[in-house]
PDB file of C-alpha atoms in Angstrom:
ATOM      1  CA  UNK A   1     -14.835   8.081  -4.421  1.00 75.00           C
ATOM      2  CA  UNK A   2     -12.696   5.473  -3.410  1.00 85.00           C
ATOM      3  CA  UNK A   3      -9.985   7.002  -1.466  1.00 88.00           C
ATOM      4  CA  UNK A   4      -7.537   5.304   1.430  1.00 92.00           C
ATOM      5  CA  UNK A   5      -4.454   6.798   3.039  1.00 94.00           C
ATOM      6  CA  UNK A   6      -2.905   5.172   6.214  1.00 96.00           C
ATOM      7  CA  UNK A   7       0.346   5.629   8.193  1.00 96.00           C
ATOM      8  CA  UNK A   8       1.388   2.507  10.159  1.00 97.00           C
ATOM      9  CA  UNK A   9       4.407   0.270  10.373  1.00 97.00           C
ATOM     10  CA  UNK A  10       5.860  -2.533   8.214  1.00 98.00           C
ATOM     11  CA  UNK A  11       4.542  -5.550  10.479  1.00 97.00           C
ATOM     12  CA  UNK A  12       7.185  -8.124   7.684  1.00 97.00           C
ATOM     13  CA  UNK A  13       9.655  -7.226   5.236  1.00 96.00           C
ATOM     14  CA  UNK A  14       8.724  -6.788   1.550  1.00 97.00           C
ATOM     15  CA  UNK A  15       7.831  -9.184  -0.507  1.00 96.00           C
ATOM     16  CA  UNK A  16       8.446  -8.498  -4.681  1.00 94.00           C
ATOM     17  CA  UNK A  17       7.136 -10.768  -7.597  1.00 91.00           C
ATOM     18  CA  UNK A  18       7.336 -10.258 -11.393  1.00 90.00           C
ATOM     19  CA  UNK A  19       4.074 -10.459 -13.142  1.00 85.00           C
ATOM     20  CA  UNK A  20       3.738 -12.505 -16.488  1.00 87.00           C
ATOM     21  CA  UNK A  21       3.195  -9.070 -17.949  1.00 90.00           C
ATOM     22  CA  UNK A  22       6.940  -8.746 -16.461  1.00 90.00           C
ATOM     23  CA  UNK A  23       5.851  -5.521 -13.616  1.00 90.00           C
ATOM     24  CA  UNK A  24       7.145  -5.572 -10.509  1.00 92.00           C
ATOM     25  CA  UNK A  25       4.611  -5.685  -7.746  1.00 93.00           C
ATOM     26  CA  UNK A  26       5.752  -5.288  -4.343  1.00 96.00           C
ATOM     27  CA  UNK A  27       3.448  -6.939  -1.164  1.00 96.00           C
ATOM     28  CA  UNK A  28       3.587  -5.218   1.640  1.00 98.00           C
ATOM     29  CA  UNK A  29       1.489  -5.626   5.454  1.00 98.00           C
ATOM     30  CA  UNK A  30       1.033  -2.403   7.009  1.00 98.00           C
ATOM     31  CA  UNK A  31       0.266  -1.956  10.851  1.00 98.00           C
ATOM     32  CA  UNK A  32      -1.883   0.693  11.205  1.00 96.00           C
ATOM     33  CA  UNK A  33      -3.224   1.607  14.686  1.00 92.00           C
ATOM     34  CA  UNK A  34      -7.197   2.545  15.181  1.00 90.00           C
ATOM     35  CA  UNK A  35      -8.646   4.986  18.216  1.00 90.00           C
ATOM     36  CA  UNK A  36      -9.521   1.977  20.329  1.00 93.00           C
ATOM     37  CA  UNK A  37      -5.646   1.249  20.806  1.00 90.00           C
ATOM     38  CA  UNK A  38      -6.149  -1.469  18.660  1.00 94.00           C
ATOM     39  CA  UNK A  39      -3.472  -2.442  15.375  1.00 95.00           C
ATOM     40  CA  UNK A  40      -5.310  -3.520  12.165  1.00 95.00           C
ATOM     41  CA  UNK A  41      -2.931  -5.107   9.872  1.00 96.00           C
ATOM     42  CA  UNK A  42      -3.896  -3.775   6.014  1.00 97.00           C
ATOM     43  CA  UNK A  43      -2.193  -5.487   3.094  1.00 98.00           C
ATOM     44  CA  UNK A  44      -0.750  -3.118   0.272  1.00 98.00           C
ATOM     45  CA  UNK A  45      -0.142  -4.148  -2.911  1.00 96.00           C
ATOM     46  CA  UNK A  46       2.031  -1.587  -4.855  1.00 95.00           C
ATOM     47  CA  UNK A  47       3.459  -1.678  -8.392  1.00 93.00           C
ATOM     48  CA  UNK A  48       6.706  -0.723  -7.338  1.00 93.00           C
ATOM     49  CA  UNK A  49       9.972  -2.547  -5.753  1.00 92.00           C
ATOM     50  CA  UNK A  50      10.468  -1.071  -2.095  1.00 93.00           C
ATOM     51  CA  UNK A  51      13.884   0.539  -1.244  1.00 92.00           C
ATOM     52  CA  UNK A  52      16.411  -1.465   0.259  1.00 92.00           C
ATOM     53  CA  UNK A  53      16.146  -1.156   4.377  1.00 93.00           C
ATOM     54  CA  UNK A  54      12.863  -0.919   4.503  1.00 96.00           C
ATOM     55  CA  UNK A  55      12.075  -3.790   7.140  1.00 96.00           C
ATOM     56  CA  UNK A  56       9.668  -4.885   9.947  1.00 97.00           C
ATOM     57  CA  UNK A  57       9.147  -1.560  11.959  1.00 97.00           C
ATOM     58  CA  UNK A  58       9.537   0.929   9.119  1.00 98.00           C
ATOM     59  CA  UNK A  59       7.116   3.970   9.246  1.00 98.00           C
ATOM     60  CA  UNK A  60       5.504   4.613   5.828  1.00 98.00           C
ATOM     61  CA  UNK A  61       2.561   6.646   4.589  1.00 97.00           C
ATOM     62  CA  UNK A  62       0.068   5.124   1.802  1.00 96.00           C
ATOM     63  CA  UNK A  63      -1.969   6.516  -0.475  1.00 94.00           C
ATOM     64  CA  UNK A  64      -4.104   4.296  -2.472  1.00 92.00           C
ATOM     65  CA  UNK A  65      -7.940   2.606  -3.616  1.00 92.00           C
ATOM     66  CA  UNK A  66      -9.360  -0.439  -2.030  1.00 94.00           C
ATOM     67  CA  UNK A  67      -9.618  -3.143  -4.293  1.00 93.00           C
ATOM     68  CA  UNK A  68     -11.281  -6.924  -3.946  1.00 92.00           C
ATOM     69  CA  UNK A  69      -9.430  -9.028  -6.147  1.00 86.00           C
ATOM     70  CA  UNK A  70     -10.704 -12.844  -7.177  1.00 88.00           C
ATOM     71  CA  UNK A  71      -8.947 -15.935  -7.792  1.00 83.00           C
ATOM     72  CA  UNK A  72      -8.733 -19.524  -7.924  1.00 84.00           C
ATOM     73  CA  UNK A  73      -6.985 -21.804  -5.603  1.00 83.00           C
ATOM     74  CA  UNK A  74      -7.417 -25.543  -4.896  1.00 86.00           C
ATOM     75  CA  UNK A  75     -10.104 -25.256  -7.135  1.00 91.00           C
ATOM     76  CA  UNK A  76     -12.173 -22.560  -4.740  1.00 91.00           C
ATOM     77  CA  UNK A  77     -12.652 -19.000  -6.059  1.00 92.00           C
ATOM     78  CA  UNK A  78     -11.343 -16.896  -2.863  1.00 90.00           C
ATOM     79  CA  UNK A  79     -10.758 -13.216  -2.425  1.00 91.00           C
ATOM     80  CA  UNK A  80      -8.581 -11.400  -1.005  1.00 89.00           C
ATOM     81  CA  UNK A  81      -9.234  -7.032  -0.425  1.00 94.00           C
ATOM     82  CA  UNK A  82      -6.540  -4.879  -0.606  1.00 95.00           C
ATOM     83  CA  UNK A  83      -5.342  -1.211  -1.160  1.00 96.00           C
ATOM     84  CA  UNK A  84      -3.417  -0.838  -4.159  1.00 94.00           C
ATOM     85  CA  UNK A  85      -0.989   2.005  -3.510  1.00 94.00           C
ATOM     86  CA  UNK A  86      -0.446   4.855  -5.804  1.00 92.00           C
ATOM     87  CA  UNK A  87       2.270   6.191  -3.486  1.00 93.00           C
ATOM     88  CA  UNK A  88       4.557   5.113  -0.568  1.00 96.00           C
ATOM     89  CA  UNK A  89       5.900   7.532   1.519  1.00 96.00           C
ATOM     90  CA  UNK A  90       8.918   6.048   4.087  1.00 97.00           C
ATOM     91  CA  UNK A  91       8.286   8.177   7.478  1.00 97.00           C
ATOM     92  CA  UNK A  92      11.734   9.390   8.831  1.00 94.00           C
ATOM     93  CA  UNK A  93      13.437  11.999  11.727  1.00 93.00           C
ATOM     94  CA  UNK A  94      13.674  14.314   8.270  1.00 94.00           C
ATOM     95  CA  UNK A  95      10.205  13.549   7.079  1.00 94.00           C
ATOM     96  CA  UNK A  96       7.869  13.451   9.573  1.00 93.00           C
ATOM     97  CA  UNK A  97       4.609  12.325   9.793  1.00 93.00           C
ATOM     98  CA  UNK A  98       2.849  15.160   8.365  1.00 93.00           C
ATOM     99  CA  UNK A  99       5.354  16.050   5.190  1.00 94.00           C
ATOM    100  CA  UNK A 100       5.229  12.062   4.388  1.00 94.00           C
ATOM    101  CA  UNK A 101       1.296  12.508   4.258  1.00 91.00           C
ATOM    102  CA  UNK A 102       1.711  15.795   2.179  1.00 91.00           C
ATOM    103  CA  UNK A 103       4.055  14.099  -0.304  1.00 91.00           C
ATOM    104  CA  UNK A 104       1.480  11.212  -0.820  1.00 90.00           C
ATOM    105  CA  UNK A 105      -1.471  13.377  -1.112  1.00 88.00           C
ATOM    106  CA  UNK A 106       0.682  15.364  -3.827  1.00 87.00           C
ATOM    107  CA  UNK A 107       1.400  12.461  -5.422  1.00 84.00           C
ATOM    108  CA  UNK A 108      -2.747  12.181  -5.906  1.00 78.00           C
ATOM    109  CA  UNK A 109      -2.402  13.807  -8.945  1.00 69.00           C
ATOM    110  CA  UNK A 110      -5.665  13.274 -11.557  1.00 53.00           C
ATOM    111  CA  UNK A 111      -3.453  10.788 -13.956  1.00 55.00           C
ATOM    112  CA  UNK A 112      -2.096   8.754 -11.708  1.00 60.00           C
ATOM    113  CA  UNK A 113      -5.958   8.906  -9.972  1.00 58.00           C
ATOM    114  CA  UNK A 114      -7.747   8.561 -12.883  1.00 64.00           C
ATOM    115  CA  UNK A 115      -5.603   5.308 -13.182  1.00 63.00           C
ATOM    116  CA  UNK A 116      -6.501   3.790 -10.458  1.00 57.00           C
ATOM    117  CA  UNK A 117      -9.964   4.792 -10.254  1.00 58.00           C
ATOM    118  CA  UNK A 118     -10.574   2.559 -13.683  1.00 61.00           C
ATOM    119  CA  UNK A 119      -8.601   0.083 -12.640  1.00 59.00           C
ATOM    120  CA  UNK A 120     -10.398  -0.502  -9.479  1.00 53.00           C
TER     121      UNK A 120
END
C-alpha cells in the first residue's frame, strides 16, 4: 500500500493554480527532518487552497500517496515525484504534534483512500 505521512515545515509560501478542469491545486515544499539530522525537502501537491498565514516556517502534518507524474517540457518528457495530499494538518501551541497526526490519520478514511489509491 502506498502510504506517506510527514510532519516538517513550510521551507516557501504556497503556491495555488487553477486547473483547466477549473480545481484548485495548491504546491507546497515541505521540510521534513530525517534521523541523521539531515532536512529532506518533499514537494506536496494538494487539491486544496492553503489558509491564509500559512508561510515559510509553518508546522504542518501530511497525509498522502506518492505519485510520479510525466510531462513534456522543451520538448523532453521529465518527471517530477510527489505526494499528493489527502489531508493537511497546520501544527500549532493548541494542536500539537501528535493531535495534528491523529486528525490526518482520521482523515484516512476508505473514500477519500480509495480515491487516491486509483488515482495513483
Amino acid at each position: 500500500m502506498n502510504i506517506v505521512i510527514l510532519i516538517g515545515q513550510l521551507s516557501s509560501a504556497p503556491r495555488h493554480v487553477e486547473l483547466p478542469s477549473g480545481a484548485p491545486r495548491c504546491s507546497l515544499e515541505l521540510s521534513c527532518p530525517v534521523a541523521d539530522g539531515r532536512t529532506l525537502g518533499v514537494p506536496i501537491s494538494w487539491d486544496r487552497v492553503a489558509p491564509a498565514g500559512w508561510d515559510p516556517g509553518t508546522r504542518l502534518a501530511v497525509a498522502g500517496v506518492v505519485r510520479r507524474r510525466f510531462f513534456r517540457a522543451g520538448g523532453i518528457t521529465q518527471s517530477r515525484t510527489e505526494v499528493e495530499a489527502v489531508a493537511v494538518v497546520e501544527v500549532t501551541a493548541r494542536r500539537p504534534e501528535r493531535r495534528a497526526l491523529a486528525q490526518v490519520i482520521a482523515a484516512l478514511d476508505a473514500d477519500a483512500w480509495d480515491a487516491a489509491r486509483h488515482a495513483a
